[in-house]
mmCIF file of C-alpha atoms and ligand atoms in Angstrom:
data_model
loop_
_atom_site.group_PDB
_atom_site.id
_atom_site.type_symbol
_atom_site.label_atom_id
_atom_site.label_comp_id
_atom_site.label_asym_id
_atom_site.label_seq_id
_atom_site.Cartn_x
_atom_site.Cartn_y
_atom_site.Cartn_z
ATOM 1 C CA MET A 1 97.947 181.021 16.940
ATOM 2 C CA PRO A 2 96.839 180.012 13.422
ATOM 3 C CA GLU A 3 96.741 176.210 13.063
ATOM 4 C CA ASP A 4 99.063 176.143 10.060
ATOM 5 C CA ALA A 5 101.723 178.348 11.707
ATOM 6 C CA ASP A 6 105.319 177.170 11.866
ATOM 7 C CA VAL A 7 106.760 176.824 15.366
ATOM 8 C CA VAL A 8 110.301 178.163 15.632
ATOM 9 C CA ASP A 9 112.379 177.171 18.626
ATOM 10 C CA LEU A 10 114.971 179.769 19.637
ATOM 11 C CA PRO A 11 116.089 179.025 23.193
ATOM 12 C CA GLY A 12 117.832 181.791 25.118
ATOM 13 C CA VAL A 13 116.778 184.638 22.859
ATOM 14 C CA THR A 14 114.947 187.879 23.499
ATOM 15 C CA LEU A 15 112.442 189.004 20.896
ATOM 16 C CA LEU A 16 112.374 192.695 20.016
ATOM 17 C CA PRO A 17 110.283 194.657 17.570
ATOM 18 C CA GLY A 18 112.287 195.330 14.395
ATOM 19 C CA LEU A 19 114.451 198.452 14.657
ATOM 20 C CA VAL A 20 113.493 201.745 12.994
ATOM 21 C CA ASP A 21 116.073 204.175 11.550
ATOM 22 C CA THR A 22 114.498 207.600 10.995
ATOM 23 C CA HIS A 23 117.186 209.024 8.688
ATOM 24 C CA VAL A 24 119.142 207.102 6.074
ATOM 25 C CA HIS A 25 120.361 207.668 2.521
ATOM 26 C CA LEU A 26 120.065 204.467 0.535
ATOM 27 C CA ALA A 27 121.530 206.209 -2.526
ATOM 28 C CA PHE A 28 124.763 207.053 -0.693
ATOM 29 C CA ASP A 29 127.222 204.178 -0.667
ATOM 30 C CA ALA A 30 129.050 204.806 2.631
ATOM 31 C CA SER A 31 132.268 205.457 0.704
ATOM 32 C CA PRO A 32 134.561 208.413 1.443
ATOM 33 C CA ASP A 33 132.774 210.379 -1.339
ATOM 34 C CA PRO A 34 129.168 209.207 -1.668
ATOM 35 C CA ILE A 35 128.065 212.164 -3.816
ATOM 36 C CA GLY A 36 130.966 211.651 -6.219
ATOM 37 C CA ALA A 37 130.215 207.931 -6.352
ATOM 38 C CA LEU A 38 126.553 208.626 -7.117
ATOM 39 C CA ALA A 39 127.552 210.692 -10.130
ATOM 40 C CA THR A 40 129.330 207.688 -11.661
ATOM 41 C CA ARG A 41 126.238 205.429 -11.607
ATOM 42 C CA ASP A 42 123.163 205.405 -13.806
ATOM 43 C CA ALA A 43 119.678 205.147 -12.293
ATOM 44 C CA ALA A 44 119.482 201.352 -12.651
ATOM 45 C CA GLU A 45 122.837 200.880 -10.921
ATOM 46 C CA THR A 46 121.876 203.286 -8.152
ATOM 47 C CA PHE A 47 118.551 201.520 -7.621
ATOM 48 C CA ALA A 48 120.263 198.133 -7.391
ATOM 49 C CA ALA A 49 122.775 199.508 -4.876
ATOM 50 C CA MET A 50 119.932 201.011 -2.835
ATOM 51 C CA CYS A 51 118.258 197.609 -2.571
ATOM 52 C CA VAL A 52 121.551 196.031 -1.451
ATOM 53 C CA ALA A 53 121.917 198.777 1.190
ATOM 54 C CA ALA A 54 118.357 198.254 2.422
ATOM 55 C CA ARG A 55 118.883 194.485 2.719
ATOM 56 C CA ARG A 56 122.060 195.079 4.695
ATOM 57 C CA ALA A 57 120.047 197.145 7.184
ATOM 58 C CA ALA A 58 117.385 194.445 7.450
ATOM 59 C CA ARG A 59 119.949 191.759 8.255
ATOM 60 C CA ALA A 60 121.009 193.852 11.274
ATOM 61 C CA GLY A 61 117.387 193.964 12.430
ATOM 62 C CA VAL A 62 116.522 197.370 10.951
ATOM 63 C CA THR A 63 113.153 196.481 9.440
ATOM 64 C CA THR A 64 111.911 200.045 8.793
ATOM 65 C CA LEU A 65 113.905 202.873 7.216
ATOM 66 C CA ARG A 66 113.092 206.470 6.425
ATOM 67 C CA ASP A 67 115.102 207.651 3.433
ATOM 68 C CA LEU A 68 115.671 211.407 3.726
ATOM 69 C CA GLY A 69 117.345 212.189 0.445
ATOM 70 C CA ASP A 70 117.737 210.309 -2.799
ATOM 71 C CA VAL A 71 118.055 211.161 -6.502
ATOM 72 C CA ASP A 72 115.239 210.861 -9.031
ATOM 73 C CA TYR A 73 112.835 209.693 -6.275
ATOM 74 C CA LEU A 74 114.413 206.231 -6.480
ATOM 75 C CA ALA A 75 113.659 205.462 -2.811
ATOM 76 C CA LEU A 76 109.970 205.391 -3.743
ATOM 77 C CA GLY A 77 110.842 202.516 -6.047
ATOM 78 C CA VAL A 78 112.541 200.660 -3.200
ATOM 79 C CA ARG A 79 109.421 201.279 -1.092
ATOM 80 C CA ALA A 80 107.292 199.754 -3.852
ATOM 81 C CA ALA A 81 109.657 196.811 -4.377
ATOM 82 C CA ALA A 82 109.444 195.950 -0.670
ATOM 83 C CA ARG A 83 105.752 195.174 -1.069
ATOM 84 C CA ALA A 84 106.650 192.091 -3.083
ATOM 85 C CA ASP A 85 110.093 191.280 -1.694
ATOM 86 C CA TRP A 86 110.368 190.159 1.920
ATOM 87 C CA THR A 87 114.152 190.605 1.918
ATOM 88 C CA LEU A 88 113.609 194.381 1.784
ATOM 89 C CA PRO A 89 112.700 196.390 4.898
ATOM 90 C CA ASP A 90 109.790 198.813 4.796
ATOM 91 C CA VAL A 91 110.850 202.175 3.448
ATOM 92 C CA LEU A 92 109.387 205.639 3.938
ATOM 93 C CA ALA A 93 110.779 208.156 1.491
ATOM 94 C CA ALA A 94 111.221 211.908 1.216
ATOM 95 C CA GLY A 95 112.458 211.684 -2.373
ATOM 96 C CA VAL A 96 114.724 214.573 -3.301
ATOM 97 C CA PRO A 97 115.342 216.959 -0.378
ATOM 98 C CA ILE A 98 114.332 220.598 -0.819
ATOM 99 C CA THR A 99 117.319 222.919 -0.643
ATOM 100 C CA THR A 100 118.339 226.358 -1.888
ATOM 101 C CA PRO A 101 120.044 227.005 -5.253
ATOM 102 C CA GLY A 102 123.656 225.957 -4.622
ATOM 103 C CA GLY A 103 122.682 224.876 -1.094
ATOM 104 C CA HIS A 104 123.380 221.722 0.889
ATOM 105 C CA CYS A 105 122.967 218.643 -1.347
ATOM 106 C CA HIS A 106 121.753 220.758 -4.287
ATOM 107 C CA VAL A 107 123.391 218.228 -6.630
ATOM 108 C CA LEU A 108 120.517 215.866 -5.794
ATOM 109 C CA GLY A 109 118.304 218.199 -7.808
ATOM 110 C CA GLY A 110 115.959 219.716 -5.213
ATOM 111 C CA ALA A 111 116.766 223.438 -5.301
ATOM 112 C CA ALA A 112 113.893 225.876 -4.749
ATOM 113 C CA SER A 113 113.586 229.455 -3.571
ATOM 114 C CA GLY A 114 110.977 232.028 -2.676
ATOM 115 C CA VAL A 115 107.618 231.397 -1.077
ATOM 116 C CA GLU A 116 105.993 230.264 -4.329
ATOM 117 C CA GLY A 117 109.053 228.191 -5.229
ATOM 118 C CA VAL A 118 109.045 226.162 -2.036
ATOM 119 C CA ARG A 119 105.262 225.669 -2.201
ATOM 120 C CA ALA A 120 105.634 224.308 -5.756
ATOM 121 C CA ALA A 121 108.463 222.020 -4.621
ATOM 122 C CA VAL A 122 106.224 220.577 -1.906
ATOM 123 C CA ARG A 123 103.362 220.044 -4.386
ATOM 124 C CA GLU A 124 105.702 218.225 -6.772
ATOM 125 C CA ARG A 125 106.732 215.831 -3.995
ATOM 126 C CA HIS A 126 103.121 215.262 -3.009
ATOM 127 C CA GLU A 127 102.283 214.360 -6.607
ATOM 128 C CA ARG A 128 105.223 211.944 -6.640
ATOM 129 C CA GLY A 129 103.824 210.246 -3.539
ATOM 130 C CA VAL A 130 106.468 210.951 -0.896
ATOM 131 C CA ASP A 131 105.793 210.089 2.748
ATOM 132 C CA VAL A 132 107.514 213.149 4.219
ATOM 133 C CA VAL A 133 109.078 216.400 3.040
ATOM 134 C CA LYS A 134 112.749 216.900 3.879
ATOM 135 C CA VAL A 135 114.017 220.464 3.885
ATOM 136 C CA MET A 136 117.639 221.497 4.265
ATOM 137 C CA ALA A 137 117.007 224.354 6.699
ATOM 138 C CA SER A 138 120.731 224.865 7.282
ATOM 139 C CA GLY A 139 123.883 224.148 5.356
ATOM 140 C CA GLY A 140 125.693 220.857 5.793
ATOM 141 C CA ASN A 141 129.080 219.240 5.940
ATOM 142 C CA MET A 142 128.971 217.275 2.687
ATOM 143 C CA THR A 143 128.568 220.231 0.331
ATOM 144 C CA ALA A 144 131.483 222.455 -0.610
ATOM 145 C CA GLY A 145 130.735 226.105 0.114
ATOM 146 C CA SER A 146 127.847 225.209 2.430
ATOM 147 C CA ARG A 147 127.977 226.368 6.060
ATOM 148 C CA PRO A 148 126.232 224.092 8.577
ATOM 149 C CA GLU A 149 125.883 226.942 11.058
ATOM 150 C CA ALA A 150 124.021 229.173 8.589
ATOM 151 C CA PRO A 151 120.301 229.032 7.744
ATOM 152 C CA GLN A 152 119.442 228.480 4.079
ATOM 153 C CA PHE A 153 115.826 229.651 3.889
ATOM 154 C CA THR A 154 114.075 232.712 5.283
ATOM 155 C CA ALA A 155 111.609 232.177 8.115
ATOM 156 C CA GLU A 156 108.854 233.154 5.656
ATOM 157 C CA GLU A 157 109.932 230.479 3.151
ATOM 158 C CA LEU A 158 110.049 227.820 5.860
ATOM 159 C CA ARG A 159 106.572 228.761 7.100
ATOM 160 C CA ALA A 160 105.195 228.547 3.559
ATOM 161 C CA LEU A 161 106.861 225.171 2.986
ATOM 162 C CA VAL A 162 105.446 223.688 6.182
ATOM 163 C CA ASP A 163 102.017 225.212 5.523
ATOM 164 C CA GLU A 164 101.857 223.709 2.043
ATOM 165 C CA ALA A 165 103.002 220.283 3.256
ATOM 166 C CA HIS A 166 100.535 220.173 6.134
ATOM 167 C CA ARG A 167 97.736 221.347 3.846
ATOM 168 C CA LEU A 168 98.507 218.248 1.733
ATOM 169 C CA GLY A 169 98.748 215.987 4.773
ATOM 170 C CA LEU A 170 102.532 215.545 4.646
ATOM 171 C CA PRO A 171 104.851 215.859 7.649
ATOM 172 C CA VAL A 172 108.026 217.935 7.353
ATOM 173 C CA THR A 173 111.407 217.128 8.779
ATOM 174 C CA ALA A 174 114.138 219.770 8.772
ATOM 175 C CA HIS A 175 117.867 219.173 8.480
ATOM 176 C CA ALA A 176 119.070 221.823 10.916
ATOM 177 C CA HIS A 177 122.554 222.219 12.359
ATOM 178 C CA GLY A 178 122.950 225.877 13.318
ATOM 179 C CA THR A 179 120.879 227.466 16.075
ATOM 180 C CA ALA A 180 119.108 229.994 13.811
ATOM 181 C CA ALA A 181 117.913 227.241 11.457
ATOM 182 C CA ILE A 182 116.730 225.130 14.416
ATOM 183 C CA VAL A 183 114.812 228.054 15.952
ATOM 184 C CA ASP A 184 113.241 229.022 12.600
ATOM 185 C CA SER A 185 112.284 225.402 11.869
ATOM 186 C CA VAL A 186 110.575 224.935 15.222
ATOM 187 C CA ALA A 187 108.727 228.247 14.838
ATOM 188 C CA SER A 188 107.594 227.275 11.337
ATOM 189 C CA GLY A 189 105.876 224.150 12.672
ATOM 190 C CA VAL A 190 108.084 221.321 11.396
ATOM 191 C CA ASP A 191 107.241 217.884 12.753
ATOM 192 C CA SER A 192 110.817 216.843 13.449
ATOM 193 C CA LEU A 193 114.388 218.056 13.373
ATOM 194 C CA GLU A 194 117.328 216.121 11.930
ATOM 195 C CA HIS A 195 120.733 216.567 13.614
ATOM 196 C CA ALA A 196 119.741 219.488 15.927
ATOM 197 C CA SER A 197 123.460 219.883 16.612
ATOM 198 C CA PHE A 198 123.536 223.636 17.442
ATOM 199 C CA MET A 199 126.825 223.781 15.542
ATOM 200 C CA THR A 200 128.657 227.066 15.132
ATOM 201 C CA ALA A 201 131.550 227.621 12.721
ATOM 202 C CA ASP A 202 134.069 226.183 15.177
ATOM 203 C CA ALA A 203 132.173 224.883 18.211
ATOM 204 C CA VAL A 204 128.691 224.150 19.551
ATOM 205 C CA ASP A 205 126.170 226.673 20.927
ATOM 206 C CA ASP A 206 124.268 226.526 24.179
ATOM 207 C CA ILE A 207 120.633 225.613 23.563
ATOM 208 C CA PRO A 208 118.689 228.901 23.710
ATOM 209 C CA HIS A 209 116.650 229.388 26.859
ATOM 210 C CA GLY A 210 113.060 228.217 26.435
ATOM 211 C CA LEU A 211 113.633 226.352 23.164
ATOM 212 C CA LEU A 212 113.385 222.864 24.659
ATOM 213 C CA ASP A 213 110.079 223.860 26.287
ATOM 214 C CA GLU A 214 108.849 225.033 22.900
ATOM 215 C CA ILE A 215 110.002 221.777 21.243
ATOM 216 C CA GLN A 216 108.200 219.823 23.944
ATOM 217 C CA ARG A 217 105.034 221.943 23.699
ATOM 218 C CA ARG A 218 104.851 221.517 19.933
ATOM 219 C CA GLY A 219 105.718 217.815 20.067
ATOM 220 C CA VAL A 220 108.646 218.204 17.671
ATOM 221 C CA ALA A 221 110.599 214.953 17.473
ATOM 222 C CA LEU A 222 114.384 215.122 17.617
ATOM 223 C CA SER A 223 116.065 212.734 15.211
ATOM 224 C CA LEU A 224 119.598 212.697 16.586
ATOM 225 C CA THR A 225 122.498 211.646 14.387
ATOM 226 C CA LEU A 226 123.977 208.817 16.419
ATOM 227 C CA GLY A 227 125.619 205.487 15.711
ATOM 228 C CA LEU A 228 128.936 204.750 14.059
ATOM 229 C CA LYS A 229 131.080 201.778 13.152
ATOM 230 C CA PRO A 230 134.775 202.489 13.511
ATOM 231 C CA VAL A 231 136.660 201.952 10.267
ATOM 232 C CA GLU A 232 140.420 201.936 10.128
ATOM 233 C CA GLY A 233 141.717 205.079 8.418
ATOM 234 C CA PHE A 234 138.431 206.986 8.798
ATOM 235 C CA ALA A 235 138.614 208.641 12.179
ATOM 236 C CA MET A 236 136.285 211.440 13.154
ATOM 237 C CA PRO A 237 137.845 214.717 11.932
ATOM 238 C CA PRO A 238 139.440 216.715 14.790
ATOM 239 C CA GLU A 239 137.006 219.627 14.383
ATOM 240 C CA MET A 240 134.159 217.183 15.077
ATOM 241 C CA ALA A 241 135.944 215.342 17.909
ATOM 242 C CA SER A 242 136.479 218.614 19.773
ATOM 243 C CA ARG A 243 132.726 219.310 19.592
ATOM 244 C CA ARG A 244 131.746 215.963 21.068
ATOM 245 C CA PRO A 245 131.578 216.849 24.790
ATOM 246 C CA LYS A 246 129.259 219.796 24.118
ATOM 247 C CA LEU A 247 127.134 217.782 21.652
ATOM 248 C CA ILE A 248 126.683 215.117 24.325
ATOM 249 C CA ALA A 249 125.847 217.743 26.981
ATOM 250 C CA ASN A 250 123.201 219.316 24.720
ATOM 251 C CA ALA A 251 121.678 215.965 23.797
ATOM 252 C CA THR A 252 121.603 215.038 27.495
ATOM 253 C CA ALA A 253 119.616 218.237 28.155
ATOM 254 C CA MET A 254 117.264 217.394 25.267
ATOM 255 C CA ARG A 255 116.613 213.959 26.693
ATOM 256 C CA ALA A 256 116.134 215.341 30.220
ATOM 257 C CA SER A 257 113.563 217.841 28.856
ATOM 258 C CA GLY A 258 111.294 214.965 27.869
ATOM 259 C CA ALA A 259 111.616 215.673 24.126
ATOM 260 C CA ARG A 260 110.800 212.765 21.830
ATOM 261 C CA ILE A 261 114.265 211.565 20.865
ATOM 262 C CA VAL A 262 114.751 209.028 18.093
ATOM 263 C CA VAL A 263 117.815 208.032 16.081
ATOM 264 C CA GLY A 264 118.440 208.933 12.475
ATOM 265 C CA THR A 265 121.856 207.551 11.708
ATOM 266 C CA ASP A 266 122.450 209.337 8.367
ATOM 267 C CA ALA A 267 123.541 205.909 7.127
ATOM 268 C CA GLY A 268 125.369 206.017 3.815
ATOM 269 C CA ILE A 269 127.171 209.329 4.200
ATOM 270 C CA ALA A 270 130.588 207.996 5.248
ATOM 271 C CA PRO A 271 132.548 204.769 5.798
ATOM 272 C CA ILE A 272 131.735 204.913 9.533
ATOM 273 C CA LYS A 273 128.033 205.087 8.597
ATOM 274 C CA PRO A 274 127.176 201.841 6.777
ATOM 275 C CA HIS A 275 123.474 201.069 6.308
ATOM 276 C CA ASP A 276 123.401 198.624 9.218
ATOM 277 C CA VAL A 277 124.832 201.130 11.725
ATOM 278 C CA LEU A 278 121.699 201.750 13.822
ATOM 279 C CA PRO A 279 122.263 199.129 16.573
ATOM 280 C CA THR A 280 125.563 200.839 17.475
ATOM 281 C CA ALA A 281 123.562 203.920 18.566
ATOM 282 C CA LEU A 282 122.472 202.207 21.795
ATOM 283 C CA VAL A 283 125.855 203.081 23.290
ATOM 284 C CA HIS A 284 125.370 206.747 22.410
ATOM 285 C CA LEU A 285 121.841 206.836 23.818
ATOM 286 C CA ALA A 286 123.260 205.522 27.106
ATOM 287 C CA GLN A 287 125.809 208.378 27.046
ATOM 288 C CA ILE A 288 122.974 210.939 27.036
ATOM 289 C CA GLY A 289 121.290 209.360 30.024
ATOM 290 C CA MET A 290 118.931 206.751 28.639
ATOM 291 C CA SER A 291 118.375 203.439 30.390
ATOM 292 C CA PRO A 292 118.657 200.338 28.167
ATOM 293 C CA ALA A 293 114.843 200.108 28.021
ATOM 294 C CA GLU A 294 114.415 203.750 27.036
ATOM 295 C CA ALA A 295 117.150 203.467 24.415
ATOM 296 C CA LEU A 296 115.525 200.374 22.877
ATOM 297 C CA HIS A 297 112.184 202.190 22.867
ATOM 298 C CA ALA A 298 113.790 205.159 21.061
ATOM 299 C CA ILE A 299 114.842 202.917 18.144
ATOM 300 C CA THR A 300 111.642 200.819 18.051
ATOM 301 C CA GLY A 301 108.261 201.928 19.389
ATOM 302 C CA ARG A 302 108.912 205.650 19.666
ATOM 303 C CA ALA A 303 110.574 205.803 16.252
ATOM 304 C CA ALA A 304 107.584 204.014 14.722
ATOM 305 C CA GLU A 305 105.249 206.576 16.332
ATOM 306 C CA VAL A 306 107.339 209.512 15.098
ATOM 307 C CA LEU A 307 107.175 208.072 11.587
ATOM 308 C CA GLY A 308 103.387 207.760 11.803
ATOM 309 C CA LEU A 309 103.585 203.962 11.867
ATOM 310 C CA GLY A 310 102.694 203.479 15.528
ATOM 311 C CA ASP A 311 99.612 201.436 14.693
ATOM 312 C CA ARG A 312 101.525 198.658 12.930
ATOM 313 C CA LYS A 313 105.260 198.928 13.698
ATOM 314 C CA GLY A 314 107.462 199.155 16.766
ATOM 315 C CA LYS A 315 105.633 196.638 18.958
ATOM 316 C CA ILE A 316 105.113 192.900 19.014
ATOM 317 C CA LEU A 317 101.334 192.663 19.203
ATOM 318 C CA PRO A 318 98.511 190.888 17.368
ATOM 319 C CA GLY A 319 97.606 192.889 14.280
ATOM 320 C CA TYR A 320 101.055 194.482 14.012
ATOM 321 C CA ASP A 321 103.493 193.709 11.210
ATOM 322 C CA ALA A 322 105.612 190.769 12.329
ATOM 323 C CA ASP A 323 108.913 192.663 12.143
ATOM 324 C CA ILE A 324 110.831 190.761 14.774
ATOM 325 C CA LEU A 325 114.445 190.615 15.852
ATOM 326 C CA ALA A 326 115.676 187.700 17.975
ATOM 327 C CA VAL A 327 118.930 188.294 19.840
ATOM 328 C CA ASP A 328 120.968 186.070 22.134
ATOM 329 C CA GLY A 329 120.654 187.126 25.760
ATOM 330 C CA ASP A 330 118.843 190.033 27.398
ATOM 331 C CA PRO A 331 119.463 193.505 25.906
ATOM 332 C CA LEU A 332 117.906 195.129 28.997
ATOM 333 C CA ARG A 333 120.845 193.857 31.049
ATOM 334 C CA ASP A 334 123.429 193.739 28.308
ATOM 335 C CA PRO A 335 122.846 196.242 25.468
ATOM 336 C CA ALA A 336 125.573 194.531 23.382
ATOM 337 C CA ALA A 337 123.124 191.639 22.940
ATOM 338 C CA ILE A 338 121.594 193.713 20.118
ATOM 339 C CA HIS A 339 124.564 192.647 17.964
ATOM 340 C CA ARG A 340 124.103 188.910 18.643
ATOM 341 C CA ILE A 341 121.378 188.301 16.108
ATOM 342 C CA ARG A 342 119.813 184.862 15.884
ATOM 343 C CA ALA A 343 116.943 185.672 13.540
ATOM 344 C CA VAL A 344 115.275 188.565 11.780
ATOM 345 C CA TYR A 345 111.714 188.463 10.496
ATOM 346 C CA VAL A 346 110.550 191.092 8.030
ATOM 347 C CA ARG A 347 106.752 191.293 7.858
ATOM 348 C CA GLY A 348 106.632 187.694 9.076
ATOM 349 C CA ALA A 349 109.184 186.227 6.685
ATOM 350 C CA ALA A 350 112.479 184.887 8.051
ATOM 351 C CA LEU A 351 115.572 186.588 6.663
ATOM 352 C CA THR A 352 117.702 183.945 8.302
ATOM 353 C CA ALA A 353 116.742 180.292 8.509
ATOM 354 C CA PRO A 354 116.473 179.261 12.161
ATOM 355 C CA ALA A 355 115.523 175.714 13.117
ATOM 356 C CA ILE A 356 111.856 175.002 12.688
ATOM 357 C CA ARG A 357 110.436 172.496 15.157
ATOM 358 C CA PRO A 358 108.422 169.898 13.233
HETATM 359 ZN ZN1 LIG B 1 121.115 213.065 5.902
#
């Protein structure tokens, strides 16, 4: 221990590595209409709101975030601001997601088409300095006229996009709901899948035979959309509630296959998805068969590895960033302990002010 270090006395706590959320949207305000709300703000207002959202995550122990869709590449500014502001968690950013003209989240400004079009879109993001390329491989729920079950790009376009990104040293993560988009994304060589819900127009597909083996063989990480905070008046829509048993069965099979499962909450997209929602996902990880230790690993060490940060995040070790969460009790016996936060340290700085022993 360095001689000038402060000694902090926190009896009865368990120390955990800071939590890692692999899929958030800092620019979405967790209101009933985040895209509409975004349109009413200028860039400065959006940036300020993004910093508030990031700080809210940090106070819940989420010390690393991956932003998978902003406007005007503003999340890169939050990433930069965090270097000088210890109240901000570390941010990885995809910037503006790549989608098709009129496709899912096209209002964010990332439409591209054709093999040359998607390659150019990847190069633009590389020049901007993104950490990862996000592609909307299927439609999504937030965009009118978009069908989650339908693929948006051809297999050829997806292959070109991944090829260009990997050539430039960037990983690719694919938003993929429907089975065809999931299969095409895996075949194209993406590094991870977001959602992987196998949604059809009115239900949920079986996972195609052999696909989980292929996902395992290629080392594709599965960033499952878990975690929610109940909010009065914002229940899950019935068409989603009816899909739940099959979604849980599929995710249980994914976990049993040995696939690398992490949690991307999609924080910001709805009132039940505030930016500090990640700790609530432990309950959902238990529902798909994870022990408390495995579930904690999925939102700490494994998530850090999937994000390429395994050499400095996700563990409490000498030489690692001191992102530390102190909770009352033992989360290995009582997962709800994750919500009883006594202290959060972001890169060694205390967000809260626990007693310091003189
Ligand atoms: Zn998202």
